[in-house]
Amino acid sequence: MRKVSMTLMLAGLLMAASCANQTQDAVVSENPIEQQASVSQVEQVQQPTVQRAAFIPTESTPDFVDAAERSVDAVVHIMTKVVRQSNTYDDFFGALLGQLYGYPGQSRNNTMVAYGSGVVLTPDGYIVTNNHVVEGADEVEVTFNNKVKKTATIIGTDPTTDLALIKVEASDLPYLTFGDSDNVRIGEWVLAVGNPFNLTSTVTAGIVSAKARDLSILGEGTSVESFIQTDAAVNPGNSGGALVNTKGELVGINAAIASHTGSYEGYSFAIPSNIVRKVVDDLLLYGTTQRGYLGVQIAELTQELAEKEGLENIDGVYVADVTEGGAAKLSGIQAGDVITSIGGKKVNTTTQLRESVGQYRPGDKIEVGVNRHGSHHRYELTLLNEAGNVDVMKKGDAFYNSEFGLMLQPIDQSDMNRLNIKNGLKIVEIREGRFMNSGVPVDFVITKVNGYAVNSKTDLENALKSKRSMRTTLEGVYPNGMMGSFYY
């Protein structure tokens, strides 16, 4: 049997352009085929009763018209431009000659144009989309269903959920309200609204095929992947668009497709609205996502693991270990326990557990149901942040790393655009330690440690733990854009 590999793709539409004015036109053609059937008459033969093979439900079938009308004006087309400048040289002399003699500097830019979708959440112009739609963008242009175009600014991004919040100056915009994605049921009708292949205001229908899908496309660590799977047609350009129920409520943000060809084949995935709502609120209030932690290492509970550990059933998520000083340990949860519910809602997979916890912030109190060798317990615990407390983490908060002797700060979007990078930790202070006399300057941005991209304290700690050799490798960018690396 021939095996065909299936590729998971982000549903954004990306184009490389040497000129920003290049466009592509799509031509749709139809080739109708007429078929004629000969008709013969049979006399004196009683015809059997003929019934349609379709199932006709006793209740009225779903009407998508109202939901579509509520959605199309609240879903926008997004075009982003990313100007890529070479970061392997310092264009000092080009700029200097331009100032002294009026010569135009040598252009080494390559403009990338990307297209996607977004959903208006407020009448004054807050719009949610995918992080991969606007990531690293120098320009963001939003086109509404009435053809009005506006420039947008990026308010905040969260790569761990592939979500971003942007803003246009406007008032009285049509917008969508959130539905409860926890209440979405498999088999329920949904609509996908977006701009596939730049075909604006496109609505497709399907059913919810599955929930809590982990596609492993956002990386490991603190990423939260728990997608709603649907068979509503989603194609490149749909990224950031709306998944709505028959009431016209937003239940998901379309993000990815699974395909052999790069186009729709029946598998599309959306970020649940309960995660979207929480991330959007965090970006508005704090500028960065607030992530609560149970403080446990978890494993999928399989029949083999249940038999090995002497468990009677395989319902729930297995606790392989608990973190010293973490929320679970402090509440009484132990290694070997099986978590069966979070906040009163059943969890049966690691993906469901991450999605449930991902809807809370540090400081929130939640109830955790536990099966301990057949004995059922309920623990109330307070979620902690990655630092082990309940403090609010503001965007750009600096932290100290004792191994390096450095005060570090997550890089902001403006520095990412300027340096042509997607992540990094900026050195804001050098204290006594390995880098005191190393020649590494303040404002140097560390992008990778031991080959792993770093963008937070947790990323750095995980990268240091995963050292593959005796030495530690740092890669990064100088303030002037030149690349650099260090070893110790």
C-alpha positions as CSV (number, residue, x, y, z in Angstrom):
1,M,0.0,0.0,0.0
2,R,1.3,3.4,-0.9
3,K,1.6,5.7,2.1
4,V,0.8,9.4,1.7
5,S,2.1,11.8,4.5
6,M,-0.2,14.5,5.6
7,T,1.1,18.0,6.3
8,L,-0.3,20.3,8.9
9,M,-0.3,23.9,7.6
10,L,-1.1,27.2,9.1
11,A,-4.0,28.6,7.1
12,G,-2.4,32.0,6.3
13,L,-1.6,33.0,2.8
14,L,2.0,34.2,2.3
15,M,3.4,35.8,-0.8
16,A,6.9,36.9,-1.6
17,A,7.0,40.1,-3.7
18,S,9.9,42.0,-5.1
19,C,7.4,44.8,-5.6
20,A,4.7,45.6,-3.1
21,N,2.3,46.2,-6.0
22,Q,2.3,42.7,-7.4
23,T,-1.1,41.0,-7.4
24,Q,-2.5,37.7,-8.4
25,D,-5.9,37.2,-9.9
26,A,-7.9,34.0,-9.4
27,V,-10.1,32.9,-12.3
28,V,-12.9,30.5,-11.6
29,S,-14.4,28.6,-14.5
30,E,-17.3,26.1,-14.7
31,N,-17.6,23.3,-17.2
32,P,-21.2,22.0,-17.0
33,I,-21.8,18.5,-18.3
34,E,-25.2,17.6,-19.5
35,Q,-26.4,14.1,-19.3
36,Q,-29.4,12.8,-21.1
37,A,-31.1,9.5,-20.0
38,S,-33.4,7.5,-22.3
39,V,-36.8,7.0,-20.9
40,S,-38.7,3.8,-21.5
41,Q,-42.3,3.1,-20.5
42,V,-43.3,-0.2,-18.9
43,E,-47.0,-0.9,-19.2
44,Q,-49.1,-2.8,-16.7
45,V,-46.4,-2.9,-14.0
46,Q,-47.3,-1.4,-10.6
47,Q,-44.5,1.0,-9.6
48,P,-43.2,0.6,-6.0
49,T,-43.4,3.5,-3.6
50,V,-40.3,5.6,-3.9
51,Q,-38.8,7.4,-0.8
52,R,-35.9,9.8,-0.7
53,A,-32.8,8.4,1.0
54,A,-32.0,11.5,2.9
55,F,-32.8,11.7,6.6
56,I,-35.4,14.3,7.4
57,P,-35.3,15.4,11.0
58,T,-38.5,16.1,12.9
59,E,-37.2,19.5,13.9
60,S,-36.4,22.2,11.4
61,T,-32.9,22.0,9.8
62,P,-30.3,24.7,10.9
63,D,-30.7,28.0,9.2
64,F,-27.3,29.5,8.5
65,V,-28.6,32.8,7.0
66,D,-28.8,34.8,10.2
67,A,-25.5,33.5,11.5
68,A,-23.8,34.4,8.2
69,E,-25.3,37.8,8.1
70,R,-24.1,38.5,11.7
71,S,-20.6,37.3,10.8
72,V,-19.5,38.6,7.4
73,D,-19.4,42.3,8.4
74,A,-17.5,41.5,11.6
75,V,-14.8,39.5,9.8
76,V,-12.0,41.5,8.1
77,H,-9.3,40.9,5.5
78,I,-5.8,41.5,6.7
79,M,-2.8,42.3,4.6
80,T,0.7,42.5,6.2
81,K,4.0,43.7,4.8
82,V,7.3,42.5,6.2
83,V,10.4,44.3,5.0
84,R,13.3,41.9,5.4
85,Q,16.7,43.6,5.6
86,S,19.9,41.6,5.6
87,N,21.2,41.2,9.2
88,T,24.6,39.8,8.2
89,Y,26.2,43.2,7.6
90,D,26.3,46.7,9.1
91,D,25.1,49.2,6.5
92,F,26.9,52.1,8.2
93,F,28.7,53.4,5.2
94,G,25.7,53.3,3.0
95,A,23.8,55.5,5.4
96,L,26.7,57.8,5.9
97,L,27.2,58.4,2.2
98,G,23.6,59.1,1.8
99,Q,23.7,61.8,4.5
100,L,26.9,63.4,3.1
101,Y,26.4,63.3,-0.6
102,G,22.7,62.6,-1.0
103,Y,23.3,59.2,-2.6
104,P,20.4,56.8,-2.1
105,G,21.5,53.9,0.1
106,Q,21.8,50.5,-1.6
107,S,18.4,48.7,-1.2
108,R,18.8,45.2,0.3
109,N,15.2,44.9,1.3
110,N,12.9,42.0,0.4
111,T,9.2,42.8,0.9
112,M,7.0,39.8,2.0
113,V,3.3,40.2,1.7
114,A,0.9,38.0,3.7
115,Y,-2.8,37.8,3.8
116,G,-5.2,36.5,6.4
117,S,-8.4,37.3,8.3
118,G,-9.4,38.8,11.6
119,V,-12.5,39.1,13.8
120,V,-13.8,42.5,15.2
121,L,-14.5,42.1,18.9
122,T,-15.4,45.7,19.9
123,P,-17.2,48.6,18.1
124,D,-14.1,50.8,18.6
125,G,-11.8,48.5,16.6
126,Y,-10.1,45.8,18.5
127,I,-9.6,42.8,16.2
128,V,-8.3,39.3,17.0
129,T,-6.3,37.3,14.5
130,N,-3.5,34.7,14.4
131,N,-0.1,35.5,15.6
132,H,1.4,34.0,12.4
133,V,-0.7,36.4,10.3
134,V,0.9,39.5,11.8
135,E,4.1,38.2,13.2
136,G,7.0,40.5,12.4
137,A,4.9,42.8,10.3
138,D,6.0,46.3,9.4
139,E,2.6,47.3,8.1
140,V,-0.8,45.9,8.9
141,E,-3.8,46.9,6.7
142,V,-7.4,45.9,7.5
143,T,-10.1,45.9,4.8
144,F,-13.7,45.7,6.0
145,N,-16.6,44.0,4.2
146,N,-17.7,47.5,2.9
147,K,-14.3,47.9,1.2
148,V,-13.1,50.5,3.8
149,K,-9.4,50.2,4.5
150,K,-7.7,51.1,7.7
151,T,-4.1,50.8,9.1
152,A,-3.9,48.7,12.2
153,T,-1.4,48.7,15.1
154,I,-0.4,45.5,16.9
155,I,-1.5,45.6,20.6
156,G,0.0,42.3,21.6
157,T,0.8,38.8,20.5
158,D,0.9,35.4,22.1
159,P,2.9,32.8,20.1
160,T,2.1,30.1,22.6
161,T,-1.6,30.1,21.5
162,D,-1.0,31.6,18.0
163,L,-3.1,34.6,18.8
164,A,-2.7,38.4,18.3
165,L,-4.7,41.5,19.1
166,I,-4.6,44.5,16.7
167,K,-6.5,47.8,16.7
168,V,-7.9,50.3,14.2
169,E,-9.2,53.7,14.9
170,A,-13.0,53.4,14.4
171,S,-16.4,53.5,16.0
172,D,-19.7,51.7,15.7
173,L,-18.2,48.7,14.0
174,P,-20.1,45.4,13.6
175,Y,-18.6,42.9,15.9
176,L,-19.0,39.3,17.2
177,T,-19.7,38.2,20.7
178,F,-18.1,35.2,22.3
179,G,-19.8,31.8,22.7
180,D,-18.8,29.2,25.2
181,S,-16.4,26.8,23.4
182,D,-16.6,24.3,26.3
183,N,-20.3,23.8,25.4
184,V,-19.6,23.1,21.7
185,R,-20.6,19.5,20.9
186,I,-19.2,17.1,18.4
187,G,-21.6,17.0,15.4
188,E,-22.8,20.6,16.0
189,W,-23.1,22.8,12.9
190,V,-20.6,25.6,12.5
191,L,-19.6,28.2,9.9
192,A,-16.1,29.3,8.9
193,V,-16.0,32.9,7.9
194,G,-12.9,34.4,6.3
195,N,-11.0,35.3,3.2
196,P,-9.5,32.2,1.5
197,F,-7.2,32.9,-1.5
198,N,-8.1,36.6,-1.0
199,L,-11.8,35.8,-1.8
200,T,-13.3,38.2,0.7
201,S,-16.3,37.5,2.9
202,T,-16.5,33.8,2.3
203,V,-18.8,31.6,4.4
204,T,-18.5,27.8,4.5
205,A,-20.4,25.3,6.7
206,G,-19.6,22.0,8.4
207,I,-19.8,20.2,11.6
208,V,-17.5,19.9,14.6
209,S,-15.6,16.7,14.0
210,A,-13.5,16.6,17.2
211,K,-12.4,18.6,20.1
212,A,-9.1,19.0,22.0
213,R,-6.8,18.2,19.1
214,D,-3.1,18.6,19.8
215,L,-1.3,19.1,16.5
216,S,2.2,19.9,17.9
217,I,2.6,22.9,15.5
218,L,3.2,25.6,18.1
219,G,6.3,24.1,19.7
220,E,6.8,22.6,23.2
221,G,7.1,24.3,26.5
222,T,4.2,26.6,27.5
223,S,2.3,26.3,24.2
224,V,-1.4,25.6,24.6
225,E,-2.8,23.4,21.8
226,S,-6.4,22.2,22.0
227,F,-8.0,22.8,18.7
228,I,-11.6,22.4,17.6
229,Q,-11.6,20.2,14.5
230,T,-14.2,20.8,11.8
231,D,-14.9,19.9,8.2
232,A,-16.0,23.4,7.2
233,A,-13.8,24.3,4.3
234,V,-10.8,26.4,5.4
235,N,-8.0,27.4,3.0
236,P,-4.9,29.6,3.0
237,G,-6.1,33.1,3.8
238,N,-8.7,31.9,6.4
239,S,-6.2,32.2,9.2
240,G,-7.6,34.5,11.9
241,G,-11.2,34.2,10.7
242,A,-14.2,33.2,12.7
243,L,-15.7,29.9,13.5
244,V,-19.3,30.6,14.6
245,N,-22.2,28.5,15.8
246,T,-25.7,28.7,14.3
247,K,-26.5,31.6,16.7
248,G,-23.7,33.7,15.2
249,E,-21.6,33.4,18.3
250,L,-17.8,33.2,18.0
251,V,-16.7,29.7,19.2
252,G,-13.2,29.6,17.6
253,I,-10.5,31.3,15.5
254,N,-9.5,29.4,12.4
255,A,-5.8,28.6,12.5
256,A,-4.7,25.6,10.6
257,I,-5.5,22.9,8.0
258,A,-4.3,19.3,7.5
259,S,-3.6,18.7,3.9
260,H,-1.5,16.7,1.4
261,T,-1.7,19.6,-1.1
262,G,-1.8,22.8,0.9
263,S,-5.5,23.3,0.3
264,Y,-8.6,22.1,2.1
265,E,-9.1,18.3,2.3
266,G,-11.7,18.0,5.1
267,Y,-9.6,18.8,8.1
268,S,-9.4,22.3,9.6
269,F,-8.7,23.5,13.1
270,A,-9.7,26.4,15.3
271,I,-8.5,27.8,18.6
272,P,-11.4,27.6,21.1
273,S,-13.1,30.8,22.0
274,N,-12.6,30.4,25.7
275,I,-8.9,30.5,25.2
276,V,-9.2,33.4,22.8
277,R,-11.2,35.4,25.2
278,K,-8.7,34.9,28.0
279,V,-5.7,35.7,25.9
280,V,-7.4,38.9,24.5
281,D,-8.2,40.1,28.0
282,D,-4.6,39.5,29.1
283,L,-3.2,41.4,26.1
284,L,-5.5,44.3,26.8
285,L,-4.9,44.5,30.6
286,Y,-1.3,43.5,30.9
287,G,0.3,43.5,27.4
288,T,1.3,39.9,27.8
289,T,-0.4,36.5,28.6
290,Q,-0.8,35.5,32.2
291,R,-0.3,31.8,32.5
292,G,-1.3,29.8,35.5
293,Y,0.5,26.6,36.4
294,L,-0.6,23.5,38.3
295,G,3.0,22.5,39.0
296,V,2.7,18.9,37.7
297,Q,4.3,16.7,35.1
298,I,1.6,14.8,33.3
299,A,1.3,11.9,31.0
300,E,-1.5,10.4,28.8
301,L,-3.1,7.6,30.8
302,T,-3.0,4.5,28.5
303,Q,-4.1,1.0,29.3
304,E,-0.5,-0.1,29.5
305,L,0.3,2.7,32.0
306,A,-2.8,1.9,34.0
307,E,-1.9,-1.8,34.2
308,K,1.7,-0.9,35.2
309,E,0.5,1.4,38.0
310,G,-2.3,-0.9,39.1
311,L,-5.1,1.5,38.2
312,E,-8.6,0.1,37.7
313,N,-9.5,2.4,34.7
314,I,-8.0,4.8,32.3
315,D,-10.2,7.8,32.8
316,G,-8.2,11.0,33.5
317,V,-4.6,12.3,33.2
318,Y,-1.7,10.7,35.1
319,V,0.4,12.8,37.4
320,A,4.0,11.6,36.8
321,D,5.5,14.1,39.3
322,V,4.8,17.2,41.2
323,T,6.9,20.4,41.4
324,E,8.3,21.2,44.8
325,G,6.6,24.4,46.0
326,G,4.1,24.2,43.1
327,A,0.3,24.7,43.4
328,A,-0.4,20.9,43.2
329,K,2.2,20.0,45.8
330,L,1.0,22.6,48.2
331,S,-2.6,21.4,47.9
332,G,-1.9,17.8,48.6
333,I,-1.8,16.3,45.1
334,Q,0.8,13.5,44.8
335,A,2.8,11.8,42.1
336,G,0.7,8.7,40.9
337,D,-2.6,10.5,41.3
338,V,-5.0,10.7,38.3
339,I,-6.6,14.1,37.6
340,T,-10.1,13.6,36.5
341,S,-11.6,17.1,36.5
342,I,-10.6,20.8,36.5
343,G,-13.1,23.4,37.7
344,G,-15.8,20.7,37.8
345,K,-15.3,19.8,34.1
346,K,-14.1,16.3,33.2
347,V,-10.6,16.0,31.7
348,N,-9.5,12.8,30.0
349,T,-6.5,13.8,28.0
350,T,-3.4,16.0,28.6
351,T,-4.7,18.3,25.9
352,Q,-8.0,18.8,27.7
353,L,-6.2,19.5,30.9
354,R,-3.9,22.1,29.3
355,E,-6.9,23.8,27.7
356,S,-8.8,23.9,31.0
357,V,-5.9,25.3,33.0
358,G,-5.1,27.7,30.2
359,Q,-8.4,29.5,30.8
360,Y,-7.2,30.7,34.3
361,R,-4.6,33.2,35.6
362,P,-2.1,33.0,38.5
363,G,-4.0,33.7,41.7
364,D,-7.2,32.0,40.5
365,K,-8.6,29.3,42.7
366,I,-9.7,26.1,41.0
367,E,-11.1,22.8,42.1
368,V,-9.1,19.7,40.9
369,G,-10.7,16.2,41.0
370,V,-8.3,13.4,41.7
371,N,-8.5,9.6,41.7
372,R,-6.0,8.1,44.0
373,H,-6.1,4.3,43.5
374,G,-9.8,4.2,43.5
375,S,-10.3,6.9,46.2
376,H,-11.8,10.1,44.9
377,H,-10.6,13.5,46.3
378,R,-11.2,17.1,45.5
379,Y,-8.6,19.7,46.1
380,E,-8.9,23.5,45.9
381,L,-5.7,25.1,44.9
382,T,-4.4,28.5,43.8
383,L,-2.6,28.6,40.5
384,L,0.9,30.1,40.4
385,N,2.9,31.8,37.7
386,E,6.2,30.5,36.3
387,A,8.1,32.2,39.0
388,G,6.1,30.3,41.7
389,N,4.0,33.2,43.0
390,V,0.7,35.0,42.0
391,D,2.3,38.3,40.9
392,V,1.0,39.8,37.6
393,M,3.7,39.7,34.9
394,K,3.7,42.9,32.9
395,K,4.9,43.0,29.3
396,G,8.7,43.7,29.3
397,D,9.2,42.8,33.0
398,A,12.9,42.1,33.5
399,F,14.3,39.1,35.4
400,Y,17.7,38.1,36.7
401,N,19.5,34.9,35.6
402,S,22.2,33.9,38.1
403,E,24.0,31.5,35.8
404,F,24.7,34.2,33.3
405,G,24.8,37.1,35.8
406,L,22.4,39.0,33.5
407,M,19.3,41.1,33.9
408,L,17.2,40.1,30.9
409,Q,14.0,41.5,29.3
410,P,11.7,40.0,26.7
411,I,12.1,42.0,23.5
412,D,9.2,44.1,22.2
413,Q,7.6,44.1,18.8
414,S,9.3,47.3,17.6
415,D,12.8,45.8,18.4
416,M,11.8,42.6,16.6
417,N,10.9,44.5,13.5
418,R,14.0,46.7,13.6
419,L,16.3,43.7,14.1
420,N,14.4,41.3,11.8
421,I,14.0,38.7,14.5
422,K,11.0,36.8,15.9
423,N,12.0,36.4,19.5
424,G,14.7,37.3,22.0
425,L,15.8,38.4,25.5
426,K,17.5,41.7,25.7
427,I,20.4,42.2,28.1
428,V,19.5,45.3,30.2
429,E,22.2,44.9,32.9
430,I,25.5,42.9,33.3
431,R,26.4,41.9,36.9
432,E,29.2,39.8,38.3
433,G,29.3,36.5,36.4
434,R,30.3,34.8,33.2
435,F,29.7,37.7,31.0
436,M,31.2,40.5,33.0
437,N,34.3,40.7,30.8
438,S,33.1,38.8,27.8
439,G,32.6,41.7,25.5
440,V,28.8,41.1,25.3
441,P,27.2,44.6,25.4
442,V,24.1,45.8,27.1
443,D,21.2,45.7,24.6
444,F,22.6,42.6,22.9
445,V,19.6,40.4,22.2
446,I,19.9,36.6,22.9
447,T,17.7,34.8,20.4
448,K,18.8,31.2,21.0
449,V,20.4,29.2,23.8
450,N,21.8,25.8,23.0
451,G,19.9,25.9,19.7
452,Y,16.5,26.7,21.3
453,A,14.6,29.9,20.7
454,V,14.1,32.0,23.9
455,N,11.5,34.6,24.5
456,S,10.8,34.3,28.3
457,K,12.3,33.2,31.6
458,T,10.8,29.7,31.1
459,D,12.2,29.4,27.6
460,L,15.7,30.2,29.0
461,E,15.4,27.8,31.9
462,N,14.3,25.0,29.6
463,A,17.1,25.7,27.1
464,L,19.7,25.5,29.8
465,K,18.3,22.2,31.0
466,S,18.6,20.7,27.5
467,K,22.3,21.3,27.0
468,R,23.6,18.7,24.5
469,S,27.3,19.2,25.3
470,M,29.6,20.4,28.0
471,R,29.5,24.0,26.8
472,T,26.6,26.5,26.5
473,T,26.0,28.2,23.2
474,L,24.3,31.6,22.9
475,E,23.2,33.2,19.6
476,G,21.9,36.7,19.2
477,V,21.9,40.1,17.6
478,Y,23.9,43.2,18.4
479,P,22.1,46.6,18.6
480,N,23.3,47.4,15.1
481,G,21.7,44.3,13.6
482,M,24.8,42.2,13.2
483,M,24.7,38.6,14.3
484,G,26.9,37.2,17.1
485,S,27.4,34.0,19.1
486,F,29.2,33.1,22.4
487,Y,30.3,29.9,24.0
488,Y,31.4,28.9,27.5
